[in-house]
Coordinates of C-alpha atoms in Angstrom, one line a residue:
X1 CA 41.3 -152.8 -75.0
X2 CA 40.2 -149.9 -72.9
X3 CA 40.8 -146.3 -73.8
X4 CA 39.5 -144.0 -71.1
X5 CA 42.1 -141.3 -71.0
X6 CA 42.1 -141.5 -67.2
X7 CA 42.7 -145.2 -67.2
X8 CA 45.3 -145.2 -70.0
X9 CA 47.3 -142.2 -68.9
X10 CA 47.3 -142.2 -65.2
X11 CA 46.5 -145.6 -63.9
X12 CA 47.9 -147.5 -66.9
X13 CA 44.9 -149.8 -66.8
X14 CA 43.8 -149.0 -70.3
X15 CA 45.2 -150.5 -73.3
X16 CA 46.2 -147.1 -74.8
X17 CA 49.8 -146.4 -73.8
X18 CA 48.8 -143.5 -73.4
X19 CA 91.0 -114.0 -43.0
X20 CA 93.4 -113.8 -39.8
X21 CA 95.8 -110.7 -40.1
X22 CA 94.5 -108.3 -42.7
X23 CA 96.9 -107.1 -45.4
X24 CA 96.9 -105.5 -48.8
X25 CA 97.4 -107.2 -52.1
X26 CA 99.1 -110.5 -51.4
X27 CA 101.6 -112.1 -53.8
X28 CA 101.0 -115.7 -54.4
X29 CA 102.1 -118.4 -56.8
X30 CA 99.2 -119.2 -59.0
X31 CA 98.5 -122.8 -59.9
X32 CA 96.2 -123.8 -62.7
X33 CA 96.1 -127.3 -61.4
X34 CA 93.9 -126.4 -58.4
X35 CA 91.0 -125.4 -60.6
X36 CA 88.6 -127.4 -62.7
X37 CA 90.1 -127.5 -66.2
X38 CA 86.8 -127.0 -68.0
X39 CA 85.9 -124.0 -65.9
X40 CA 89.4 -122.5 -66.2
X41 CA 89.4 -123.0 -70.0
X42 CA 85.9 -121.3 -70.2
X43 CA 87.0 -118.4 -68.1
X44 CA 90.2 -117.9 -70.1
X45 CA 88.2 -117.9 -73.3
X46 CA 85.6 -115.4 -72.1
X47 CA 88.2 -113.0 -70.8
X48 CA 90.5 -113.4 -73.8
X49 CA 93.5 -114.4 -71.6
X50 CA 95.7 -117.4 -71.0
X51 CA 94.8 -120.1 -68.6
X52 CA 97.6 -119.0 -66.3
X53 CA 96.1 -115.4 -66.3
X54 CA 92.7 -116.8 -65.6
X55 CA 94.0 -118.8 -62.7
X56 CA 95.7 -115.7 -61.3
X57 CA 92.4 -113.8 -61.5
X58 CA 90.7 -116.6 -59.5
X59 CA 93.5 -116.5 -57.0
X60 CA 93.0 -112.7 -56.6
X61 CA 89.3 -113.0 -56.2
X62 CA 89.6 -115.7 -53.6
X63 CA 92.2 -113.7 -51.7
X64 CA 89.9 -110.6 -51.7
X65 CA 86.9 -112.6 -50.4
X66 CA 89.0 -114.1 -47.6
X67 CA 90.1 -110.5 -46.6
X68 CA 86.5 -109.3 -46.6
X69 CA 85.4 -112.2 -44.5
X70 CA 88.1 -111.5 -41.9
X71 CA 87.1 -107.8 -41.7
X72 CA 83.4 -108.6 -41.3
X73 CA 84.3 -111.0 -38.5
X74 CA 86.2 -108.2 -36.8
X75 CA 83.1 -106.0 -36.9
X76 CA 83.7 -103.9 -39.9
X77 CA 80.2 -102.8 -41.1
X78 CA 79.5 -103.6 -44.7
X79 CA 76.3 -103.8 -46.8
X80 CA 77.0 -105.9 -49.9
X81 CA 79.9 -106.5 -52.2
X82 CA 80.5 -107.4 -55.9
X83 CA 83.4 -108.0 -58.3
X84 CA 83.8 -105.3 -61.0
X85 CA 84.8 -106.1 -64.6
X86 CA 88.5 -106.0 -63.7
X87 CA 88.0 -108.6 -60.9
X88 CA 88.4 -106.1 -58.0
X89 CA 86.0 -106.5 -55.1
X90 CA 83.9 -103.4 -54.5
X91 CA 82.4 -103.3 -51.0
X92 CA 79.6 -101.1 -49.7
X93 CA 80.7 -99.5 -46.5
X94 CA 78.2 -98.6 -43.8
X95 CA 80.2 -95.6 -42.5
X96 CA 83.5 -93.7 -43.0
X97 CA 85.3 -95.8 -40.4
X98 CA 84.4 -99.0 -42.2
X99 CA 85.5 -97.4 -45.6
X100 CA 88.9 -96.6 -44.1
X101 CA 89.3 -100.2 -42.8
X102 CA 88.4 -101.7 -46.1
X103 CA 90.7 -99.4 -48.0
X104 CA 93.6 -100.1 -45.7
X105 CA 93.1 -103.8 -46.4
X106 CA 93.4 -103.2 -50.2
X107 CA 89.7 -103.4 -51.0
X108 CA 87.8 -100.9 -53.0
X109 CA 85.2 -99.3 -50.6
X110 CA 82.3 -97.1 -51.5
X111 CA 79.3 -95.5 -49.8
X112 CA 75.9 -95.9 -51.4
X113 CA 72.5 -94.3 -51.3
X114 CA 70.7 -97.6 -50.7
X115 CA 72.8 -100.7 -50.2
X116 CA 72.1 -104.4 -50.2
X117 CA 69.8 -104.5 -47.1
X118 CA 67.4 -101.9 -48.4
X119 CA 67.4 -103.3 -51.9
X120 CA 66.6 -106.8 -50.6
X121 CA 63.6 -105.4 -48.7
X122 CA 62.3 -103.7 -51.9
X123 CA 62.9 -106.9 -53.9
X124 CA 60.9 -108.8 -51.3
X125 CA 58.0 -106.4 -51.6
X126 CA 58.0 -106.9 -55.4
X127 CA 58.1 -110.6 -54.9
X128 CA 54.9 -110.4 -52.8
X129 CA 53.2 -108.2 -55.4
X130 CA 54.1 -110.8 -58.1
X131 CA 52.7 -113.7 -56.0
X132 CA 49.4 -111.9 -55.6
X133 CA 49.1 -111.1 -59.4
X134 CA 51.5 -112.7 -61.9
X135 CA 53.0 -109.7 -63.8
X136 CA 52.9 -111.0 -67.4
X137 CA 55.2 -108.8 -69.5
X138 CA 57.7 -108.3 -66.7
X139 CA 60.7 -110.5 -67.5
X140 CA 62.6 -110.3 -64.2
X141 CA 63.5 -108.2 -61.2
X142 CA 66.7 -108.5 -59.2
X143 CA 69.0 -106.7 -56.8
X144 CA 71.9 -105.2 -58.8
X145 CA 74.6 -104.1 -56.4
X146 CA 76.8 -102.5 -59.1
X147 CA 74.0 -100.0 -60.0
X148 CA 72.7 -99.9 -56.4
X149 CA 69.2 -100.6 -57.6
X150 CA 66.6 -103.2 -57.9
X151 CA 66.5 -103.7 -61.7
X152 CA 63.2 -104.5 -63.4
X153 CA 63.3 -105.8 -66.9
X154 CA 60.2 -105.4 -69.0
X155 CA 59.3 -107.2 -72.2
X156 CA 55.7 -105.8 -72.6
X157 CA 54.2 -103.1 -70.4
X158 CA 50.8 -103.0 -72.1
X159 CA 49.1 -105.5 -69.8
X160 CA 47.3 -104.2 -66.7
X161 CA 49.2 -106.6 -64.4
X162 CA 52.6 -105.3 -65.8
X163 CA 51.5 -101.7 -65.4
X164 CA 50.4 -102.3 -61.8
X165 CA 53.7 -104.0 -61.0
X166 CA 55.7 -101.1 -62.5
X167 CA 53.7 -98.6 -60.5
X168 CA 54.6 -100.6 -57.3
X169 CA 58.2 -100.7 -58.3
X170 CA 58.5 -97.0 -59.3
X171 CA 57.1 -96.0 -55.9
X172 CA 60.5 -96.7 -54.5
X173 CA 62.1 -93.9 -56.5
X174 CA 65.7 -94.2 -57.6
X175 CA 66.1 -97.4 -55.8
X176 CA 64.4 -99.1 -58.8
X177 CA 65.7 -99.1 -62.3
X178 CA 63.4 -100.1 -65.2
X179 CA 64.8 -101.5 -68.4
X180 CA 62.4 -101.8 -71.3
X181 CA 62.4 -103.7 -74.6
X182 CA 63.8 -106.8 -72.9
X183 CA 63.1 -110.3 -74.2
X184 CA 60.3 -112.5 -72.9
X185 CA 61.7 -115.4 -70.8
X186 CA 60.8 -119.0 -71.3
X187 CA 61.8 -122.3 -69.7
X188 CA 64.2 -124.2 -71.9
X189 CA 64.4 -128.0 -72.2
X190 CA 65.8 -130.5 -74.7
X191 CA 63.5 -133.5 -74.2
X192 CA 64.5 -137.0 -75.4
X193 CA 61.9 -139.1 -77.3
X194 CA 60.5 -141.6 -74.9
X195 CA 60.6 -139.4 -71.8
X196 CA 57.5 -138.7 -69.7
X197 CA 55.2 -135.9 -70.5
X198 CA 52.3 -134.8 -68.3
X199 CA 49.0 -133.1 -69.0
X200 CA 45.9 -132.4 -66.8
X201 CA 47.0 -134.9 -64.2
X202 CA 47.6 -137.6 -66.9
X203 CA 50.9 -139.0 -68.4
X204 CA 52.1 -140.2 -71.8
X205 CA 55.5 -140.4 -73.4
X206 CA 57.3 -138.1 -75.8
X207 CA 57.4 -138.9 -79.5
X208 CA 59.5 -137.2 -82.2
X209 CA 60.4 -133.6 -83.0
X210 CA 59.5 -132.1 -86.4
X211 CA 59.2 -128.7 -88.1
X212 CA 56.9 -127.0 -90.6
X213 CA 57.9 -125.1 -93.7
X214 CA 58.3 -121.9 -91.6
X215 CA 60.6 -123.7 -89.1
X216 CA 58.1 -123.8 -86.3
X217 CA 58.8 -126.8 -84.0
X218 CA 56.3 -129.5 -83.1
X219 CA 56.1 -132.7 -81.2
X220 CA 54.6 -135.6 -83.1
X221 CA 52.7 -137.9 -80.8
X222 CA 49.8 -140.3 -80.4
X223 CA 46.5 -138.5 -81.0
X224 CA 44.7 -139.9 -78.0
X225 CA 47.4 -138.2 -75.7
X226 CA 46.3 -134.8 -76.9
X227 CA 42.7 -135.4 -77.9
X228 CA 41.7 -132.2 -76.0
X229 CA 44.7 -130.2 -77.1
X230 CA 46.1 -129.8 -73.6
X231 CA 49.2 -128.0 -72.3
X232 CA 52.1 -130.5 -72.0
X233 CA 54.7 -130.4 -69.3
X234 CA 58.1 -132.0 -68.7
X235 CA 59.6 -132.3 -65.2
X236 CA 57.0 -129.9 -63.9
X237 CA 57.5 -127.2 -66.6
X238 CA 55.3 -126.4 -69.6
X239 CA 57.0 -127.2 -72.9
X240 CA 54.2 -127.5 -75.6
X241 CA 50.5 -127.4 -76.3
X242 CA 48.5 -129.7 -78.4
X243 CA 47.3 -128.2 -81.7
X244 CA 45.9 -131.0 -83.7
X245 CA 44.6 -134.6 -83.1
X246 CA 42.8 -137.1 -85.3
X247 CA 41.6 -139.1 -82.4
X248 CA 38.1 -138.8 -81.0
X249 CA 36.7 -141.4 -78.6
X250 CA 33.7 -143.2 -80.0
X251 CA 34.4 -142.2 -83.6
X252 CA 36.5 -143.8 -86.3
X253 CA 39.9 -142.4 -85.6
X254 CA 43.5 -142.2 -86.6
X255 CA 45.9 -142.1 -83.6
X256 CA 48.1 -139.2 -84.6
X257 CA 48.5 -135.7 -83.3
X258 CA 50.9 -132.8 -83.0
X259 CA 51.7 -130.2 -80.3
X260 CA 53.4 -126.8 -80.9
X261 CA 56.6 -126.5 -78.9
X262 CA 57.0 -123.4 -76.7
X263 CA 59.9 -121.1 -77.6
X264 CA 63.2 -122.3 -76.2
X265 CA 62.2 -125.9 -76.0
X266 CA 63.1 -128.7 -78.4
X267 CA 62.8 -132.5 -78.8
X268 CA 66.2 -134.2 -78.9
X269 CA 67.3 -136.3 -81.9
X270 CA 68.7 -138.8 -79.4
X271 CA 66.2 -141.4 -78.1
X272 CA 66.0 -142.2 -74.4
X273 CA 66.9 -145.8 -73.8
X274 CA 66.7 -145.5 -70.0
X275 CA 70.2 -146.8 -69.6
X276 CA 69.6 -150.2 -71.2
X277 CA 71.4 -149.5 -74.5
X278 CA 73.5 -146.9 -76.3
X279 CA 71.1 -144.1 -77.2
X280 CA 70.4 -144.1 -81.0
X281 CA 70.2 -140.9 -83.0
X282 CA 67.4 -140.2 -85.3
X283 CA 68.6 -139.9 -88.9
X284 CA 65.4 -140.4 -90.9
X285 CA 62.0 -141.9 -91.0
X286 CA 62.3 -144.6 -93.6
X287 CA 59.7 -147.3 -92.8
X288 CA 61.0 -150.6 -91.7
X289 CA 59.7 -153.7 -93.5
X290 CA 57.6 -156.3 -91.7
X291 CA 59.9 -158.6 -89.6
X292 CA 62.4 -155.8 -89.0
X293 CA 63.8 -155.3 -85.5
X294 CA 62.1 -152.5 -83.6
X295 CA 62.6 -150.9 -80.2
X296 CA 60.5 -148.5 -78.2
X297 CA 61.1 -145.9 -75.5
X298 CA 58.4 -145.1 -73.0
X299 CA 58.1 -143.8 -69.5
X300 CA 56.5 -146.9 -68.0
X301 CA 58.4 -149.8 -69.5
X302 CA 61.5 -148.0 -70.7
X303 CA 63.4 -149.5 -73.6
X304 CA 61.8 -152.6 -75.0
X305 CA 62.4 -154.4 -78.3
X306 CA 60.8 -156.8 -80.7
X307 CA 59.9 -156.9 -84.4
X308 CA 57.4 -155.3 -86.8
X309 CA 54.5 -157.5 -87.5
X310 CA 52.4 -155.7 -90.1
X311 CA 51.0 -152.4 -91.3
X312 CA 47.6 -151.0 -92.2
X313 CA 46.1 -152.5 -89.0
X314 CA 42.7 -151.5 -87.7
X315 CA 41.8 -152.1 -84.0
X316 CA 38.8 -151.6 -81.7
X317 CA 39.8 -150.0 -78.4
X318 CA 37.3 -150.3 -75.6
X319 CA 36.7 -148.0 -72.6
X320 CA 37.0 -149.5 -69.1
X321 CA 34.7 -146.8 -67.8
X322 CA 31.9 -147.9 -70.0
X323 CA 32.3 -145.3 -72.8
X324 CA 31.9 -146.1 -76.4
X325 CA 34.4 -148.3 -78.3
X326 CA 36.7 -146.5 -80.8
X327 CA 37.9 -147.9 -84.1
X328 CA 41.4 -146.8 -85.0
X329 CA 42.8 -147.4 -88.5
X330 CA 46.2 -147.2 -90.1
X331 CA 48.3 -148.6 -87.3
X332 CA 51.4 -150.8 -87.3
X333 CA 51.6 -153.9 -85.1
X334 CA 54.7 -155.3 -83.3
X335 CA 55.9 -157.8 -80.7
X336 CA 57.3 -154.9 -78.6
X337 CA 55.9 -155.0 -75.0
X338 CA 54.2 -151.8 -73.7
X339 CA 52.0 -150.7 -70.9
X340 CA 49.8 -147.8 -69.9
X341 CA 51.7 -144.5 -69.9
X342 CA 53.9 -145.6 -72.8
X343 CA 51.5 -144.0 -75.2
X344 CA 53.1 -141.5 -77.6
X345 CA 56.5 -143.0 -77.0
X346 CA 59.1 -143.4 -79.7
X347 CA 59.6 -146.5 -81.9
X348 CA 62.9 -146.7 -83.8
X349 CA 64.5 -149.3 -86.1
X350 CA 68.3 -148.8 -86.3
X351 CA 68.5 -145.0 -86.8
X352 CA 65.2 -144.7 -88.6
X353 CA 62.3 -143.3 -86.5
X354 CA 59.2 -145.5 -87.0
X355 CA 56.3 -144.2 -85.0
X356 CA 54.6 -143.6 -81.6
X357 CA 52.9 -146.1 -79.2
X358 CA 49.2 -146.3 -79.6
X359 CA 48.0 -149.3 -77.5
X360 CA 48.2 -152.9 -76.5
X361 CA 46.5 -155.6 -74.4
X362 CA 44.9 -154.2 -71.3
X363 CA 46.2 -157.0 -69.0
X364 CA 49.7 -157.0 -70.5
X365 CA 52.6 -156.7 -68.0
X366 CA 56.2 -156.4 -69.3
X367 CA 58.8 -158.3 -67.3
X368 CA 61.4 -155.6 -67.2
X369 CA 63.7 -157.0 -69.8
X370 CA 64.5 -155.4 -73.1
X371 CA 63.0 -158.4 -75.0
X372 CA 60.1 -158.8 -72.7
X373 CA 57.3 -160.9 -74.5
X374 CA 54.4 -158.8 -75.5
X375 CA 52.6 -157.0 -78.3
X376 CA 51.6 -153.5 -79.2
X377 CA 50.3 -151.1 -81.9
X378 CA 52.0 -148.0 -83.1
X379 CA 51.1 -145.0 -85.2
X380 CA 53.5 -144.9 -88.2
X381 CA 55.5 -141.7 -88.1
X382 CA 55.8 -141.3 -91.9
X383 CA 52.1 -141.1 -92.2
X384 CA 51.8 -138.5 -89.5
X385 CA 54.6 -136.3 -91.0
X386 CA 52.9 -136.5 -94.4
X387 CA 49.5 -135.7 -93.1
X388 CA 50.6 -132.6 -91.2
X389 CA 53.2 -131.5 -93.7
X390 CA 56.1 -131.7 -91.3
X391 CA 59.8 -132.6 -91.7
X392 CA 61.4 -134.8 -89.1
X393 CA 64.3 -133.3 -87.1
X394 CA 67.3 -135.5 -87.6
X395 CA 70.8 -135.6 -86.1

């Protein structure tokens, strides 16, 4: 069995799995049936009105948009438009003649100091500044037609990059509005156990979610996947960073580790079966007895099943790149088929989470079926939870 991280994680060679005529307000018969029921229900709830009233509002908005489109095609000069809280379309008029045409058509016209075109140019300049130097502490910046400004939201203006960005923004005078004490923004993902995770050009699979006594959220995974405590990403976006690993190549090791989840991200309590079975929910981590049915989710071989063979297994993993062998203790063995990249993936028996993929034969190739013949080793989850003092997240 070979355990070079490059081989196991990337190549999978290692054993570790790792409008026409314009008119004013137009009467129309509103029909709730022409709108998506879920959208209509959500709109009615947010506005505190009936579904019929919500449909009438959508009809009114659509009618106003058609009217504006017709006017613009007829040459009426406008510079941006938005719906106000009442659902009325407010249109920036470029001149007095345009304002009169808009008003005659039943739309609310206004003249502005800046307008959408100017604000878009300012926004583009700020985008360029941000691409040159990432403005940590600046949550967002956007064209806000209602306030006729580019609105900059700040979570922390103490960093030099944030101050420099704000100086650039404020140079545009009243065309920019700065809002302080805003929340820091993060990507948000709910990731299913068994899904792919990437780090430093390598890949492994997601294990289980757990929390400490303070409620901080962690990913419990195979230690060799996060030996160097890397930043982990899911579908191209960061979601966690390794904090602890008991795996060290060339030393006696235990193949368990944990990664602290970034704010806003979480590990689902539903295991990814890659469409091969109903997705089970995690309801505990009671260890299955030897001989019990066991299934695993992993990014390379998907959903494969077999049985538990035994526990307290020690193995020697070898390195295909010529590095030192590594003895790993405390594993479970199974007849579940796995391959490179499945490392860290979730084992479950019924609704009880069992562990994370550690390794298997280097030449093993699963045949694509759920019950593909094979074998593998896994790090028992209950041992990892106990060692790190974590509580499994359950459905």
